[in-house]
Coordinates of C-alpha atoms in Angstrom, one line a residue:
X1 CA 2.8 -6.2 -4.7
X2 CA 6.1 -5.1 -6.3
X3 CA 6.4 -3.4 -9.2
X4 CA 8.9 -3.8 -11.8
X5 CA 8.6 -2.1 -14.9
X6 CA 11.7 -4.2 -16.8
X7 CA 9.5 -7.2 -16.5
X8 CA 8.9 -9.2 -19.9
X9 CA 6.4 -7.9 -22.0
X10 CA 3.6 -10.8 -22.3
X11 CA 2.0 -11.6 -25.4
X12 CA -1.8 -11.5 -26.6
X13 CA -4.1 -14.6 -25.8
X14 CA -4.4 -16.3 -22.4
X15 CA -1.5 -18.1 -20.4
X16 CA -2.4 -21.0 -17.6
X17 CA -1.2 -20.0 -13.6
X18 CA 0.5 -22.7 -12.1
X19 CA -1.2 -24.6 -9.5
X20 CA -1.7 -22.9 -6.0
X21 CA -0.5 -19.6 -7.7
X22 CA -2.6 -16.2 -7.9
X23 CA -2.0 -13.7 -10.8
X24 CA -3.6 -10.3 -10.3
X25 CA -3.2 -7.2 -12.9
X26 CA -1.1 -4.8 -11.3
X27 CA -1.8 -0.7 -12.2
X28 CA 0.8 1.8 -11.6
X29 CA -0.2 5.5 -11.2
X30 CA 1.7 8.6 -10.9
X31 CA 1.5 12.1 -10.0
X32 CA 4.6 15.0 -11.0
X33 CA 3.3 17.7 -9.2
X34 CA 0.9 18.0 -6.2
X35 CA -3.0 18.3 -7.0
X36 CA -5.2 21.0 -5.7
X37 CA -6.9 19.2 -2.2
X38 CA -10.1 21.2 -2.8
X39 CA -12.5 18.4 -0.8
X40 CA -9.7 18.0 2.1
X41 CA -10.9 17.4 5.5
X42 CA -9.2 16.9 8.9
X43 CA -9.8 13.4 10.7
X44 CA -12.1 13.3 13.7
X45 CA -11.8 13.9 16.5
X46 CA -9.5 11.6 18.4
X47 CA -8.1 10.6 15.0
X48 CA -4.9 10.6 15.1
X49 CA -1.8 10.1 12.3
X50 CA 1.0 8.6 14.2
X51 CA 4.8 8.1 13.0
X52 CA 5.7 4.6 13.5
X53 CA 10.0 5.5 14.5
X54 CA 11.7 2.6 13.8
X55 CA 8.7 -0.2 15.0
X56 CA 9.6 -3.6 15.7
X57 CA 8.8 -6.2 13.3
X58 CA 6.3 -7.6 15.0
X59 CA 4.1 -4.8 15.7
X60 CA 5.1 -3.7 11.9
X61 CA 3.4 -7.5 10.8
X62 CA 0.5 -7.4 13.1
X63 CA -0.6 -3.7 11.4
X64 CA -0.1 -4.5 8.0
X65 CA -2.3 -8.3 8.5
X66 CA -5.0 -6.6 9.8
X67 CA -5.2 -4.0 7.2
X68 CA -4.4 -5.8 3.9
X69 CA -5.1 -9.7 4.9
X70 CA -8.7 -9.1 3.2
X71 CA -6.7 -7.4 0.0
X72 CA -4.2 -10.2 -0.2
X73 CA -0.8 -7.9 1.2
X74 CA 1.6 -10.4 1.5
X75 CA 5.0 -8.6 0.0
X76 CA 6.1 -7.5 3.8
X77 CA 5.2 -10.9 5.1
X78 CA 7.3 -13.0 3.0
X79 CA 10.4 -10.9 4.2
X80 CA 12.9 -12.0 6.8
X81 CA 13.1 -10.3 9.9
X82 CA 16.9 -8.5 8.5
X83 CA 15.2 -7.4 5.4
X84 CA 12.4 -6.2 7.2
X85 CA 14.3 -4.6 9.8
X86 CA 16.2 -2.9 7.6
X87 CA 13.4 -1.3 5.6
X88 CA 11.9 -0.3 9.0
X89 CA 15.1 1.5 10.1
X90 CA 15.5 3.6 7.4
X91 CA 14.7 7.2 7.6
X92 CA 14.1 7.4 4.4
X93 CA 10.9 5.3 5.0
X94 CA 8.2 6.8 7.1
X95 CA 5.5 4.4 8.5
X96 CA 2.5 5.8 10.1
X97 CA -0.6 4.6 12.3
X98 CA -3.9 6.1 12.1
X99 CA -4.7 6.2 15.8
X100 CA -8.2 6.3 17.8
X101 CA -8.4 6.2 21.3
X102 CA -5.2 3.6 20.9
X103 CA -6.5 1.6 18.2
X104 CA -5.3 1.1 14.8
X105 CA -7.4 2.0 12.5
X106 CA -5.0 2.2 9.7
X107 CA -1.7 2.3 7.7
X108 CA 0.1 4.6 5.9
X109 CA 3.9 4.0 4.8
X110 CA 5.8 6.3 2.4
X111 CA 9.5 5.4 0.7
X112 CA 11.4 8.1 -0.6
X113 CA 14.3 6.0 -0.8
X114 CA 14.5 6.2 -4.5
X115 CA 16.0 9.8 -5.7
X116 CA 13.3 12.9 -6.3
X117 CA 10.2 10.6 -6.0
X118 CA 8.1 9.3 -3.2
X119 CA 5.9 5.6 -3.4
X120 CA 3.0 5.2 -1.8
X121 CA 4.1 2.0 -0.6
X122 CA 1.1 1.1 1.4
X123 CA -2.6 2.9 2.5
X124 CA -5.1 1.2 4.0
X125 CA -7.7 0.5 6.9
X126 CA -8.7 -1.8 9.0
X127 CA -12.7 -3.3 8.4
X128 CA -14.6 -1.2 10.8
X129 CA -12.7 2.0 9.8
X130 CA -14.0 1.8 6.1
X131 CA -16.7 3.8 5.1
X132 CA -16.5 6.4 7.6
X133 CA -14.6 9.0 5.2
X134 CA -11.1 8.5 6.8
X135 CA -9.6 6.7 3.6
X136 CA -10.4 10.6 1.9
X137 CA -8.4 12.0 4.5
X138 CA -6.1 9.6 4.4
X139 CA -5.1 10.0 0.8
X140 CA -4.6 13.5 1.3
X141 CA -1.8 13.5 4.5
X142 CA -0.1 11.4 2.5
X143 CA 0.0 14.2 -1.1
X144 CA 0.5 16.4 1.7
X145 CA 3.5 14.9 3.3
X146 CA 4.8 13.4 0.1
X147 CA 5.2 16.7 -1.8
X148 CA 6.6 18.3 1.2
X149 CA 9.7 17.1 0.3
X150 CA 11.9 18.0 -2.7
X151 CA 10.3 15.4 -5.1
X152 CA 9.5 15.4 -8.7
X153 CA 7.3 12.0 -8.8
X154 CA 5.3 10.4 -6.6
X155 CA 3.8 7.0 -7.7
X156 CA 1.5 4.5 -5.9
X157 CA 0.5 1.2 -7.4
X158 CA -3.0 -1.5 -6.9
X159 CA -4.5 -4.2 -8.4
X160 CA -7.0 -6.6 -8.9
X161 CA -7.0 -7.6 -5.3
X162 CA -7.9 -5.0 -3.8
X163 CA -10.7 -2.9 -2.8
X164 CA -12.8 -2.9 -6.4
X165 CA -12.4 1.0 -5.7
X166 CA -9.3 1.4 -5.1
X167 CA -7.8 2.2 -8.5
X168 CA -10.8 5.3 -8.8
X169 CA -10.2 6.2 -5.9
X170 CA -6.7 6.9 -6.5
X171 CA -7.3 8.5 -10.3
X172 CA -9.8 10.9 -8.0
X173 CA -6.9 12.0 -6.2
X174 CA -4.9 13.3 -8.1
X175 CA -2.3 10.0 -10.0
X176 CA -3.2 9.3 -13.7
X177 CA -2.6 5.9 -14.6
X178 CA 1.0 5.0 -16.2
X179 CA 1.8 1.4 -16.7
X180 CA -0.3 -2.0 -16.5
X181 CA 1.2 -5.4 -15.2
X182 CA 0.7 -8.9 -14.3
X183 CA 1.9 -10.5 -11.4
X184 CA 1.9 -14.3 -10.3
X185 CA 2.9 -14.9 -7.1
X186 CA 2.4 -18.2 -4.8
X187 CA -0.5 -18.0 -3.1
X188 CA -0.2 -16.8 0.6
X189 CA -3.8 -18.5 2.1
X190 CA -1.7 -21.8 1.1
X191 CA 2.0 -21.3 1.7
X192 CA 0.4 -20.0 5.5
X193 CA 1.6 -16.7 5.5
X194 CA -1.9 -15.3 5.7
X195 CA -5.4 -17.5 6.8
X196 CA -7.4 -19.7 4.1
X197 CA -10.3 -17.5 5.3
X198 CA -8.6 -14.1 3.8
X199 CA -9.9 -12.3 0.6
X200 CA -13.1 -14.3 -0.2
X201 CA -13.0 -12.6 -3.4
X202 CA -10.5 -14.3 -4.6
X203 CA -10.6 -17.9 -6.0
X204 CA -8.6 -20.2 -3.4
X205 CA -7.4 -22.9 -5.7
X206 CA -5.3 -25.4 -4.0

């Protein structure tokens, strides 16, 4: 999901999604200074953060579908491999694994690309990984390594897609909610960038 806080301002009552669209209300959140991590914990052991330098695009794709496919993350997909690429090279964007015994377990990406502030572009993890208390630890290497660099904002947004926890979640750790939107986008379980069987939670209407 992008954010875009120019977008129109949409007035009060109901408005109809086109046909084999999805519209999902988008929350922004933000933090200006980092919180006080009093319940941090390290990972496991085993559990491992590790910096993605420069991935390719295919091992890029293959991390964020099997994290987000259930959530509906689609915005990487639709990009073309130059785009892509070029969002990957960037050292100003810092994409991380969370690692066990060489397995994925989860993604963390950070963009700094926009002066003094830091998005929380992207945290997640993969089925089995939830529940275990990682997501916690998660959340909290990336305050860590966010405000360890000369920011003054750092900002993550969700939405109605995703985990029904997520927004409290993110309120717990630290970001206060700052703007509210609406996004309508094509639907990817029908355009085939992602499975028909993804987010059962939300309505497939073809």
């Amino acid at each position: 999901m992008l954010s875009n806080f120019d977008a129109p301002v949409l007035s009060p009552g109901f408005a109809a999604v086109p046909p084999g669209h999805i519209a999902a209300i988008v929350t922004s959140l933000e933090m200006v200074e980092p919180p006080a991590l009093r319940d941090a914990k390290p990972f496991p052991d085993g559990t491992v953060l590790h910096r993605l330098v420069r991935p390719d695009g295919e091992t890029y794709r293959r991390l964020y579908r099997v994290v987000g496919a259930d959530w509906l993350w689609f915005s990487r997909l639709t990009l073309g491999d130059e785009v892509l690429r070029a969002i990957l090279d960037d050292p100003r964007v810092e994409i991380l694994a969370l690692r066990r015994e060489g397995a994925d377990l989860g993604l963390l990406e950070l963009d700094f690309r926009q002066p003094d502030t830091c998005e929380l572009a992207f945290l997640g993890l993969v089925p089995e990984a939830l529940g275990q208390g990682l997501g916690r630890t998660l959340i909290h290497a990336a305050i860590e390594r966010a405000w360890s660099r000369p920011i003054r904002r750092f900002w993550v947004h969700t939405c109605t897609f995703d985990h029904p926890g997520a927004l409290g979640f993110y309120r717990r750790s630290g970001f206060t909610p700052c703007a509210v939107e609406v996004e309508i986008a094509p639907d990817p379980r029908l355009t085939g960038i992602l499975p028909r069987t993804c987010a059962a939670h939300v309505p497939l209407l073809a």
